[in-house]
PDB file of C-alpha atoms in Angstrom:
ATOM      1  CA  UNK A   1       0.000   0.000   0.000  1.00 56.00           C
ATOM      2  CA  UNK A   2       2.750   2.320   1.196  1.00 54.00           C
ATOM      3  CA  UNK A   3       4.485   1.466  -2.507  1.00 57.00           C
ATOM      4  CA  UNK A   4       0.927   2.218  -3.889  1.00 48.00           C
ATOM      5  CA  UNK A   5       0.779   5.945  -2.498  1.00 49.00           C
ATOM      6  CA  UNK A   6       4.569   6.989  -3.270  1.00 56.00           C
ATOM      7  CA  UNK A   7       3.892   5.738  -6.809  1.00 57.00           C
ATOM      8  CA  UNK A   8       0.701   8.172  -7.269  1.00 50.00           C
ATOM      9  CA  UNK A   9       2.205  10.890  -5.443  1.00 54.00           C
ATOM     10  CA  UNK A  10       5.192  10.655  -7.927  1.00 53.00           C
ATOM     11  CA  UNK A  11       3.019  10.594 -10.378  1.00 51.00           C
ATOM     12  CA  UNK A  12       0.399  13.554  -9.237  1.00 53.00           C
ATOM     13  CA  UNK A  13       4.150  15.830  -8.863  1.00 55.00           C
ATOM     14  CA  UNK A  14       5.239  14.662 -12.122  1.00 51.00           C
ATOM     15  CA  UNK A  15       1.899  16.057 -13.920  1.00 55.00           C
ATOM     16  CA  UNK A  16       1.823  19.082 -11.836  1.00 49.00           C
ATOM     17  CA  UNK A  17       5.406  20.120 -13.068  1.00 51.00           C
ATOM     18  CA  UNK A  18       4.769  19.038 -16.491  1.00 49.00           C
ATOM     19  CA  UNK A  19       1.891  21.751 -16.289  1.00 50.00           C
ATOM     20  CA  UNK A  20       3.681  24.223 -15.028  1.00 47.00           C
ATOM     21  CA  UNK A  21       6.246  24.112 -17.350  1.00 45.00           C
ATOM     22  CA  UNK A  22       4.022  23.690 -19.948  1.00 47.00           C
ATOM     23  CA  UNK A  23       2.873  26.994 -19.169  1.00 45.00           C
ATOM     24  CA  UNK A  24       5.926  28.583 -19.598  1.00 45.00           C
ATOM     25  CA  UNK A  25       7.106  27.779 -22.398  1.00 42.00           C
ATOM     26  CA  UNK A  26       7.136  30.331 -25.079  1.00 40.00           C
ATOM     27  CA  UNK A  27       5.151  30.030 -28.532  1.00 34.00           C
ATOM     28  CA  UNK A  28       5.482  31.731 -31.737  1.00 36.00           C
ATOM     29  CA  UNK A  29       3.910  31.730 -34.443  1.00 40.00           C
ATOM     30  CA  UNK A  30       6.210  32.454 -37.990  1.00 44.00           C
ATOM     31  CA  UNK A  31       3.075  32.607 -40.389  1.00 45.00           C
ATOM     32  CA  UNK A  32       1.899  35.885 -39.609  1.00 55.00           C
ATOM     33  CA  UNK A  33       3.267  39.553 -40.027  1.00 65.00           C
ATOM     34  CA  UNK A  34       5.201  42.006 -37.910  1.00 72.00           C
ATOM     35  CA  UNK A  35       2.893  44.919 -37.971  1.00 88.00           C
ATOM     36  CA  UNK A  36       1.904  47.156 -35.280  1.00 92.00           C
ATOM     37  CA  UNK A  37      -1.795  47.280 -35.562  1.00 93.00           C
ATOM     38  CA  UNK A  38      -2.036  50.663 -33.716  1.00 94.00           C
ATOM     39  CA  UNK A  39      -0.091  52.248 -36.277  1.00 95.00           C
ATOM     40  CA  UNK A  40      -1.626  50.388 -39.549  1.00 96.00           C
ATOM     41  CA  UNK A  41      -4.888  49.468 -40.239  1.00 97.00           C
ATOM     42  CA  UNK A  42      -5.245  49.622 -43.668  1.00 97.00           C
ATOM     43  CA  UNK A  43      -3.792  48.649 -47.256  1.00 97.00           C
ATOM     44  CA  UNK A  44      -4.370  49.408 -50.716  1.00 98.00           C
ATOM     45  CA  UNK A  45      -3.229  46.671 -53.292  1.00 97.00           C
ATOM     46  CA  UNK A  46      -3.573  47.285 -56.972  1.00 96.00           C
ATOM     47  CA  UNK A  47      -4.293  45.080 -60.084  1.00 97.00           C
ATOM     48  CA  UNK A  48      -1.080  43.554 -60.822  1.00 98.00           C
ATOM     49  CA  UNK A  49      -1.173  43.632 -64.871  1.00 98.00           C
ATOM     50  CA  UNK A  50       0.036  41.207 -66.895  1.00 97.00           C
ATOM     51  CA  UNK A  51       3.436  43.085 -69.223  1.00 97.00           C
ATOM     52  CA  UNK A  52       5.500  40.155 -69.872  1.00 96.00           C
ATOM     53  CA  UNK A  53       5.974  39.259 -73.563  1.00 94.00           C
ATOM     54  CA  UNK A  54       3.991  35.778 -73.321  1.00 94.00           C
ATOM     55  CA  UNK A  55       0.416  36.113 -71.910  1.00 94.00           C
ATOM     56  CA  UNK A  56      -1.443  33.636 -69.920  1.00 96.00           C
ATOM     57  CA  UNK A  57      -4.538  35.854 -68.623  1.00 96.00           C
ATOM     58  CA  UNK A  58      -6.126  33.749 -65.920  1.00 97.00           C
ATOM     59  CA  UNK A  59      -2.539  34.140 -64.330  1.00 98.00           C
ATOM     60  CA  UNK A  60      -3.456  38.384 -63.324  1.00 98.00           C
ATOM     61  CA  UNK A  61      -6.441  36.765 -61.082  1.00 98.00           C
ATOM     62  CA  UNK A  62      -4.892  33.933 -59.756  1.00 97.00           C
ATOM     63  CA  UNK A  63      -1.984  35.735 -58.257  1.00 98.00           C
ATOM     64  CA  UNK A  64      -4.185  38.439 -57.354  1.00 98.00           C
ATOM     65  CA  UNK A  65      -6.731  36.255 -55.639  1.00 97.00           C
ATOM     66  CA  UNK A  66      -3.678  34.527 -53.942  1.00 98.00           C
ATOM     67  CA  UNK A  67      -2.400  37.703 -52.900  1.00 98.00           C
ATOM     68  CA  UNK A  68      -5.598  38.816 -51.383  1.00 97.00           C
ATOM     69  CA  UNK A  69      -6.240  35.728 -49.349  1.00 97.00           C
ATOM     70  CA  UNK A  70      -2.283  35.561 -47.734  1.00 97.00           C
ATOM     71  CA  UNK A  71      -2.935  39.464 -46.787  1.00 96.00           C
ATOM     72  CA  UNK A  72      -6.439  38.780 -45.551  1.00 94.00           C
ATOM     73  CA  UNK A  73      -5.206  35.599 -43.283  1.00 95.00           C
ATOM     74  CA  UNK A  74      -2.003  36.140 -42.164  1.00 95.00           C
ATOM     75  CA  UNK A  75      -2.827  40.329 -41.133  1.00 95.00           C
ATOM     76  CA  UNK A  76      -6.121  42.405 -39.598  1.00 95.00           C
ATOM     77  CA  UNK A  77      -5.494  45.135 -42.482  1.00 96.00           C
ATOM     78  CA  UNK A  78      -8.729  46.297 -43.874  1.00 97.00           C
ATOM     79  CA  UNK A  79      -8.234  46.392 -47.585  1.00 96.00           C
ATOM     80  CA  UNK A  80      -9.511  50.336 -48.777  1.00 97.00           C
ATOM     81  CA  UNK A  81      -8.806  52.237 -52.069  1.00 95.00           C
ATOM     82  CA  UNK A  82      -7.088  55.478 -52.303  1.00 92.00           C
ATOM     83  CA  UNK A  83      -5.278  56.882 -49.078  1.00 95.00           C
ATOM     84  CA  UNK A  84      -4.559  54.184 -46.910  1.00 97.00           C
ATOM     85  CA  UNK A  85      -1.237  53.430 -44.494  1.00 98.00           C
ATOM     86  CA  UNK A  86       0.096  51.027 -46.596  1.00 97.00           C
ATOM     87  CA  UNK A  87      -0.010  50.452 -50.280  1.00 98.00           C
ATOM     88  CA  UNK A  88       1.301  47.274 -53.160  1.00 98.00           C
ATOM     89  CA  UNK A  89       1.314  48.017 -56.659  1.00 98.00           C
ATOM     90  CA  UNK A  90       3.233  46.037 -59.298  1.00 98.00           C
ATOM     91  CA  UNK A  91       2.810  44.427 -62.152  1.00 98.00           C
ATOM     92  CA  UNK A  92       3.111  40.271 -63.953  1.00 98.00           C
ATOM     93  CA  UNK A  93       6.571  40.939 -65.592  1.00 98.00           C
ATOM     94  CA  UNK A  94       7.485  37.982 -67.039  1.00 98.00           C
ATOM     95  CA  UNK A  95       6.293  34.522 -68.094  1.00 98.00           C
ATOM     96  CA  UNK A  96       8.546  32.015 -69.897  1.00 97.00           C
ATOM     97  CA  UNK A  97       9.202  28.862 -70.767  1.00 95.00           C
ATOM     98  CA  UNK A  98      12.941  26.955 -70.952  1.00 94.00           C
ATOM     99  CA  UNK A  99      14.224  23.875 -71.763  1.00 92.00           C
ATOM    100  CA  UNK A 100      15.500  22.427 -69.580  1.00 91.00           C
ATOM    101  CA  UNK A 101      17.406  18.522 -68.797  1.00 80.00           C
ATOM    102  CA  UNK A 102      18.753  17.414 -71.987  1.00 80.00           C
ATOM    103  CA  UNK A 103      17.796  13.899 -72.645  1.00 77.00           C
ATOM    104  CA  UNK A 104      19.655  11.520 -74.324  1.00 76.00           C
ATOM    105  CA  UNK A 105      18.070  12.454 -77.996  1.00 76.00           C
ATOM    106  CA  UNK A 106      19.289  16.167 -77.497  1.00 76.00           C
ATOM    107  CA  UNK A 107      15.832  17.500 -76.838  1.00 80.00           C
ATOM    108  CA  UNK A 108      14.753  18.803 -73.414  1.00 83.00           C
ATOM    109  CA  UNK A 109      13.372  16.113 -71.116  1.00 90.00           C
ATOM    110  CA  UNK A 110      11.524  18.928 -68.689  1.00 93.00           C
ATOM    111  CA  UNK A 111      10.486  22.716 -69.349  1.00 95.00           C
ATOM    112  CA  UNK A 112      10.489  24.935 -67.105  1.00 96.00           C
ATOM    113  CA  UNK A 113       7.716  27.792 -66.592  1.00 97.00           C
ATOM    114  CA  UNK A 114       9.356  31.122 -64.647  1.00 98.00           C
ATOM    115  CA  UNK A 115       7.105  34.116 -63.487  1.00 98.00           C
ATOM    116  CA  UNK A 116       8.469  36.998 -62.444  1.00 98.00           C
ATOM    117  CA  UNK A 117       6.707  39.816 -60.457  1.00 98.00           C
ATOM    118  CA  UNK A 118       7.671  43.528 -59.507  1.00 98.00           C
ATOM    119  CA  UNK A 119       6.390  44.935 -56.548  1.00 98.00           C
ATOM    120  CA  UNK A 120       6.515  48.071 -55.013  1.00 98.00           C
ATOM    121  CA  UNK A 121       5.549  48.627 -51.232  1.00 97.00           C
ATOM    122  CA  UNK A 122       5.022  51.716 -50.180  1.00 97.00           C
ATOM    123  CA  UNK A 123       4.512  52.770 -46.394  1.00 97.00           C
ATOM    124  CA  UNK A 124       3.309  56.022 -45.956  1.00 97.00           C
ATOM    125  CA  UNK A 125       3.815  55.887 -41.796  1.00 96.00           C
ATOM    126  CA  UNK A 126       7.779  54.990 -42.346  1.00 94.00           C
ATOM    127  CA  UNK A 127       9.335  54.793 -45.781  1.00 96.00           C
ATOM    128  CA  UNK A 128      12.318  53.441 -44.181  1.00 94.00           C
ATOM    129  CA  UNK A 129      10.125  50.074 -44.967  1.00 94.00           C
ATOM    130  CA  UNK A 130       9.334  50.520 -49.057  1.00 96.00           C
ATOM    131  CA  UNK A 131       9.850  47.723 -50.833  1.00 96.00           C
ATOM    132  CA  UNK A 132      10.565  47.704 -54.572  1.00 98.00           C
ATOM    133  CA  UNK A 133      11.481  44.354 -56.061  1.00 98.00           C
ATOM    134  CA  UNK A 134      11.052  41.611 -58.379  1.00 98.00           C
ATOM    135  CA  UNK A 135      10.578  38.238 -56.993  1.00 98.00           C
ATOM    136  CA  UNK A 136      11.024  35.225 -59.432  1.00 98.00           C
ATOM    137  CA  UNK A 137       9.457  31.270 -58.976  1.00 98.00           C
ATOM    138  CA  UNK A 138       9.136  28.711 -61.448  1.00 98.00           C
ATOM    139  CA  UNK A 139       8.023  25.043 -61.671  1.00 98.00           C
ATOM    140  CA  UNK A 140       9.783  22.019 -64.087  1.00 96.00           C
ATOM    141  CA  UNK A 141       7.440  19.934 -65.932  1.00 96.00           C
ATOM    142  CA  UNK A 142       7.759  17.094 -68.367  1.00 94.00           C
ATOM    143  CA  UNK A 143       8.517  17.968 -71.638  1.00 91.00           C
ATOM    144  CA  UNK A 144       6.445  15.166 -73.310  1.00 91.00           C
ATOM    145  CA  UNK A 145       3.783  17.156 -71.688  1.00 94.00           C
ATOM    146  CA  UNK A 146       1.602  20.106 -73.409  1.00 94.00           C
ATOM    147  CA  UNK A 147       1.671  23.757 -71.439  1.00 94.00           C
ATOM    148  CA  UNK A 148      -2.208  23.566 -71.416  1.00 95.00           C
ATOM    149  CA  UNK A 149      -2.295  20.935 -69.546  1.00 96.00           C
ATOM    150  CA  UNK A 150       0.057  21.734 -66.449  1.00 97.00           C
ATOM    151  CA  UNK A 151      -0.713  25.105 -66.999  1.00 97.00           C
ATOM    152  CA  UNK A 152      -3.128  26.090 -64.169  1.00 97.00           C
ATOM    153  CA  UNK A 153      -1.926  23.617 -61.396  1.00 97.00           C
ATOM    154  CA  UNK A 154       1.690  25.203 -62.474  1.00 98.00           C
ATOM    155  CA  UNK A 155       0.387  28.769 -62.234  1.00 98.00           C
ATOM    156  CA  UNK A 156      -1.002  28.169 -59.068  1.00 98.00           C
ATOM    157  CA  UNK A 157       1.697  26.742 -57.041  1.00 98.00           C
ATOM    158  CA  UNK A 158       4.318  29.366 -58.880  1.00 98.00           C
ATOM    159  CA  UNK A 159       1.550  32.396 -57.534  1.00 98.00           C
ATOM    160  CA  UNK A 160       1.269  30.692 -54.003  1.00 98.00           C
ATOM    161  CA  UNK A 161       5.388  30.870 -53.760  1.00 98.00           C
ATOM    162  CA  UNK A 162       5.586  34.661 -55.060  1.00 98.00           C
ATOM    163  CA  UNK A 163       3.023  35.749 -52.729  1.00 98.00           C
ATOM    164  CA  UNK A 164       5.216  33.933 -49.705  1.00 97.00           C
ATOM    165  CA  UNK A 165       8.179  35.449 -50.780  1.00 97.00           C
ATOM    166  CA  UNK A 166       6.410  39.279 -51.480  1.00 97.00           C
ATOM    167  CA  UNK A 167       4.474  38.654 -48.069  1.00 96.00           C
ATOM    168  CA  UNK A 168       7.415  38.146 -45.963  1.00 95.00           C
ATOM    169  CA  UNK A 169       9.407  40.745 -47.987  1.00 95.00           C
ATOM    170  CA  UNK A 170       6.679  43.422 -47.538  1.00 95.00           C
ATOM    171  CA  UNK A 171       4.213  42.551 -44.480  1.00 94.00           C
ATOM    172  CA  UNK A 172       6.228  39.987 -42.551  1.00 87.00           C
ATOM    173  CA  UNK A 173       8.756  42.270 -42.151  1.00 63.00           C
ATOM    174  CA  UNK A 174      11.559  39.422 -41.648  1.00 51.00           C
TER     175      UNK A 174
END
């Protein structure tokens, strides 16, 4: 019996410290931005036009859409037009396609689809924070396969990756 007892009281200390410490331990969360909401509440993001040489025009509102969502998720900016304490204009630069992965009958073996998009970040409380860049992603695909039919899943996964890498160049604040 007197085995019994020291056993559960072990075991009653030994979940009471796990709960404190528990407690204390810090968490943080990396998908979110650094703003200070009592400074900015607002942003104003612009079409992002497509001006590269090749066009693919469901890519304008897929990145915008993606871009949209990210801010909308990941911040508590309300999204205005005209004056507003932040601002993201840009435009769909580029759009290409490469060989890539010579196989063994000299022709490419994968393409590769780039997109490249400039941005330009503007913070009207501290301009020490603008942002104006190009960011660049791109996806491989087989080259026994037609552009048409990769084309969307490829344009979607590229857009998700630029508006990662604009997010936490702009917003995130990294």
């Amino acid at each position: 019996m007197r085995r019994w007892l020291n056993s559960l009281a072990w075991l009653v200390g030994l979940t009471l410290c796990a709960g404190i410490f528990q407690s204390c331990i810090p968490s943080y969360k990396f998908n979110g931005s650094a703003l200070n909401y009592d400074i900015y509440k607002t942003i104003n993001i612009t079409e992002f036009p497509i001006r590269a040489a090749l066009v693919y025009p469901p890519l304008q509102q897929t990145f915008e859409n993606k871009l949209m969502d990210a801010i909308t998720r990941q911040t508590r900016l309300q999204e205005v037009d005209g004056n507003s304490d932040l601002e993201m204009t840009g435009e769909i630069t580029g759009y290409s396609l490469s060989p890539q992965a010579v196989g063994e009958n000299a022709y490419a073996a994968e393409t590769r689809l780039t997109i490249t998009v400039k941005v330009r970040y503007t913070d009207n409380k501290n301009p020490a924070n603008n942002v104006d860049q190009t960011f660049s992603a791109y996806r491989q695909f087989d080259a026994s396969l037609m552009l048409t039919d990769v084309q969307d899943d490829l344009c979607e996964e590229i857009s998700t990756e630029l508006v990662d890498l604009i997010f936490n160049a702009t917003l995130g604040n990294w």
